[in-house]
Amino acid sequence: MKKTGEHAEKSTHPSEIVWVEAGAVSPVVRKQGGCGCCWAMATTASVEAAHYLKTLQSISLSVQELIDCNTENNGCNEGTPDLFNYKGGIMECEALADGSATTWHAFLIVGYGTDPDGIKYWRFKNSWGKDWGEGGFGRISRHVADEQGALGMFMYGGLYPVID
C-alpha cells in the first residue's frame, strides 16, 4: 500500500485484450476445408487487423488470391488439421521433448486474458470453421515452463505486419 502523496505505479499492459470485440479482427471464422491454407488465412487476417489499427476501417482480403498468387507456400498443400477434437477450454500442451513438432499450423492470436482460475491464456482465431472449438476460436496457455511455448508456438518466428 502506497502512502498518501506517493504515486502508485500503473501497469502498462491491460489484463485482457480481445481484438475481435475491439473491431480489429473480424468475428467471421473461415473454414479451410481440405485446403491446407491456414498460412493464407492467418496472413490475410493479420493484414486486415493491421489495416484496421492504422485506419479504423475494416476490410476483407481474398485468401484465394493469396493462395493462387504466392508460389512460395504451395497453395493448398501445407498444414494438417490434427487439433480438430478441441471443444473448448485452455490448451496446456507443451512442445515435444526433442523440440520437434508433429504438425505445422498457422492461426491468428486475437487477444489474451486470464480465466476465473487464474490461468493466463492467448486467444486465437482458427481456420477450421465456426463449429471447431469455441465458435472457431480457441485458447492456449500463455505462460508455460517450456520456452518454446504451448504447442511449440514460439519455435518459429511469428508473422507481424508492419504499420508505417
Tab-separated table of C-alpha atoms in Angstrom:
chain	number	residue	atom	x	y	z
A	1	MET	CA	0.000	0.000	0.000
A	2	LYS	CA	1.378	3.388	-1.025
A	3	LYS	CA	1.442	6.206	1.472
A	4	THR	CA	-0.635	9.318	0.813
A	5	GLY	CA	1.137	11.554	-1.675
A	6	GLU	CA	3.044	8.701	-3.354
A	7	HIS	CA	2.102	7.693	-6.874
A	8	ALA	CA	1.111	4.094	-7.424
A	9	GLU	CA	2.710	2.509	-10.479
A	10	LYS	CA	0.239	1.609	-13.185
A	11	SER	CA	0.629	-1.432	-15.388
A	12	THR	CA	1.426	-0.561	-18.986
A	13	HIS	CA	-0.477	-3.623	-20.186
A	14	PRO	CA	-4.182	-4.308	-19.675
A	15	SER	CA	-5.061	-7.634	-18.060
A	16	GLU	CA	-7.147	-8.629	-21.079
A	17	ILE	CA	-7.255	-7.774	-24.780
A	18	VAL	CA	-9.894	-9.096	-27.195
A	19	TRP	CA	-9.186	-7.698	-30.670
A	20	VAL	CA	-12.403	-9.224	-32.033
A	21	GLU	CA	-14.525	-7.202	-29.602
A	22	ALA	CA	-12.390	-4.110	-30.302
A	23	GLY	CA	-13.193	-4.442	-34.026
A	24	ALA	CA	-9.626	-5.051	-35.226
A	25	VAL	CA	-10.289	-8.723	-36.073
A	26	SER	CA	-13.364	-9.934	-37.931
A	27	PRO	CA	-15.609	-12.263	-35.905
A	28	VAL	CA	-16.203	-14.274	-39.104
A	29	VAL	CA	-14.409	-17.625	-38.923
A	30	ARG	CA	-13.398	-19.061	-42.287
A	31	LYS	CA	-13.172	-22.795	-42.935
A	32	GLN	CA	-10.231	-24.056	-44.952
A	33	GLY	CA	-11.785	-27.479	-45.532
A	34	GLY	CA	-9.445	-29.856	-47.383
A	35	CYS	CA	-7.170	-27.000	-48.454
A	36	GLY	CA	-4.102	-26.705	-46.217
A	37	CYS	CA	-4.150	-22.923	-46.425
A	38	CYS	CA	-4.025	-21.964	-42.750
A	39	TRP	CA	-0.972	-19.861	-43.607
A	40	ALA	CA	-3.028	-17.781	-46.060
A	41	MET	CA	-5.951	-17.350	-43.670
A	42	ALA	CA	-3.715	-16.270	-40.782
A	43	THR	CA	-1.797	-13.894	-43.062
A	44	THR	CA	-4.868	-12.183	-44.523
A	45	ALA	CA	-6.477	-11.861	-41.074
A	46	SER	CA	-3.275	-10.330	-39.723
A	47	VAL	CA	-3.079	-7.763	-42.530
A	48	GLU	CA	-6.805	-6.958	-42.153
A	49	ALA	CA	-6.197	-6.300	-38.425
A	50	ALA	CA	-3.140	-4.127	-39.105
A	51	HIS	CA	-5.137	-2.107	-41.633
A	52	TYR	CA	-7.917	-1.586	-39.096
A	53	LEU	CA	-5.482	-0.500	-36.373
A	54	LYS	CA	-3.992	2.096	-38.722
A	55	THR	CA	-7.180	3.380	-40.420
A	56	LEU	CA	-10.094	2.210	-38.210
A	57	GLN	CA	-11.650	0.796	-41.400
A	58	SER	CA	-12.492	-2.892	-41.753
A	59	ILE	CA	-11.516	-4.654	-44.973
A	60	SER	CA	-11.852	-8.235	-46.183
A	61	LEU	CA	-8.927	-9.565	-48.193
A	62	SER	CA	-9.042	-12.530	-50.559
A	63	VAL	CA	-7.486	-15.689	-49.163
A	64	GLN	CA	-7.922	-17.355	-52.560
A	65	GLU	CA	-5.907	-14.653	-54.321
A	66	LEU	CA	-3.043	-15.196	-51.899
A	67	ILE	CA	-3.203	-18.971	-52.427
A	68	ASP	CA	-3.245	-18.545	-56.225
A	69	CYS	CA	-0.513	-15.913	-56.452
A	70	ASN	CA	2.017	-16.944	-53.813
A	71	THR	CA	4.332	-19.558	-55.300
A	72	GLU	CA	6.414	-19.903	-52.105
A	73	ASN	CA	3.800	-21.632	-49.920
A	74	ASN	CA	2.477	-24.417	-52.160
A	75	GLY	CA	-1.132	-23.236	-52.253
A	76	CYS	CA	-3.354	-25.818	-50.543
A	77	ASN	CA	-0.545	-28.300	-49.916
A	78	GLU	CA	0.531	-27.163	-46.444
A	79	GLY	CA	-0.760	-27.774	-42.937
A	80	THR	CA	-2.636	-30.625	-41.308
A	81	PRO	CA	-5.665	-30.207	-39.004
A	82	ASP	CA	-4.805	-32.567	-36.060
A	83	LEU	CA	-6.204	-30.156	-33.175
A	84	PHE	CA	-9.977	-30.992	-34.649
A	85	ASN	CA	-11.010	-32.648	-31.373
A	86	TYR	CA	-10.698	-29.406	-29.371
A	87	LYS	CA	-14.073	-28.293	-27.974
A	88	GLY	CA	-13.059	-25.554	-25.525
A	89	GLY	CA	-11.000	-24.633	-22.501
A	90	ILE	CA	-7.341	-23.672	-22.345
A	91	MET	CA	-4.819	-25.951	-24.075
A	92	GLU	CA	-1.813	-26.515	-21.845
A	93	CYS	CA	0.245	-28.716	-24.165
A	94	GLU	CA	3.958	-28.126	-24.392
A	95	ALA	CA	6.324	-28.785	-27.295
A	96	LEU	CA	7.769	-32.274	-27.694
A	97	ALA	CA	10.835	-33.001	-25.535
A	98	ASP	CA	13.148	-33.181	-28.566
A	99	GLY	CA	11.953	-29.769	-29.762
A	100	SER	CA	10.230	-31.206	-32.807
A	101	ALA	CA	6.666	-30.693	-33.882
A	102	THR	CA	4.415	-33.378	-35.331
A	103	THR	CA	2.470	-30.859	-37.411
A	104	TRP	CA	2.614	-27.270	-38.562
A	105	HIS	CA	-0.370	-24.966	-38.368
A	106	ALA	CA	-0.871	-21.211	-38.528
A	107	PHE	CA	-3.522	-19.267	-36.642
A	108	LEU	CA	-4.061	-15.677	-35.570
A	109	ILE	CA	-3.570	-14.551	-31.964
A	110	VAL	CA	-6.527	-12.228	-31.322
A	111	GLY	CA	-6.092	-11.421	-27.657
A	112	TYR	CA	-5.166	-12.611	-24.225
A	113	GLY	CA	-6.670	-12.879	-20.796
A	114	THR	CA	-6.926	-14.797	-17.544
A	115	ASP	CA	-9.658	-17.315	-16.770
A	116	PRO	CA	-11.536	-17.414	-13.420
A	117	ASP	CA	-8.985	-19.958	-12.085
A	118	GLY	CA	-6.100	-17.547	-12.768
A	119	ILE	CA	-4.750	-19.369	-15.839
A	120	LYS	CA	-3.315	-16.908	-18.351
A	121	TYR	CA	-4.083	-17.649	-21.995
A	122	TRP	CA	-3.712	-16.453	-25.578
A	123	ARG	CA	-6.991	-16.333	-27.540
A	124	PHE	CA	-6.627	-17.381	-31.175
A	125	LYS	CA	-8.755	-17.496	-34.302
A	126	ASN	CA	-8.514	-20.753	-36.197
A	127	SER	CA	-9.365	-21.623	-39.800
A	128	TRP	CA	-11.362	-24.818	-39.286
A	129	GLY	CA	-14.826	-23.265	-39.240
A	130	LYS	CA	-17.151	-21.962	-36.545
A	131	ASP	CA	-18.072	-25.487	-35.352
A	132	TRP	CA	-14.496	-26.046	-34.139
A	133	GLY	CA	-13.520	-25.149	-30.570
A	134	GLU	CA	-15.184	-22.089	-29.098
A	135	GLY	CA	-17.053	-20.879	-32.187
A	136	GLY	CA	-13.925	-21.137	-34.366
A	137	PHE	CA	-11.703	-19.629	-31.671
A	138	GLY	CA	-9.543	-21.258	-29.014
A	139	ARG	CA	-7.392	-20.541	-26.003
A	140	ILE	CA	-3.847	-21.726	-25.371
A	141	SER	CA	-1.745	-21.324	-22.218
A	142	ARG	CA	0.182	-18.078	-22.205
A	143	HIS	CA	2.748	-18.989	-19.550
A	144	VAL	CA	4.240	-22.475	-19.697
A	145	ALA	CA	7.577	-23.767	-18.423
A	146	ASP	CA	8.798	-24.621	-21.927
A	147	GLU	CA	10.465	-21.614	-23.582
A	148	GLN	CA	9.099	-22.863	-26.914
A	149	GLY	CA	5.610	-22.081	-25.633
A	150	ALA	CA	2.462	-24.161	-25.540
A	151	LEU	CA	2.338	-26.494	-28.537
A	152	GLY	CA	5.746	-25.100	-29.562
A	153	MET	CA	4.141	-21.845	-30.743
A	154	PHE	CA	7.412	-19.929	-30.283
A	155	MET	CA	9.592	-22.440	-32.156
A	156	TYR	CA	9.352	-20.289	-35.271
A	157	GLY	CA	9.063	-16.552	-35.563
A	158	GLY	CA	5.600	-15.054	-35.831
A	159	LEU	CA	4.339	-13.002	-38.723
A	160	TYR	CA	3.946	-9.355	-37.876
A	161	PRO	CA	2.653	-6.856	-40.422
A	162	VAL	CA	4.467	-3.537	-40.324
A	163	ILE	CA	2.387	-0.399	-39.869
A	164	ASP	CA	4.047	2.798	-41.052
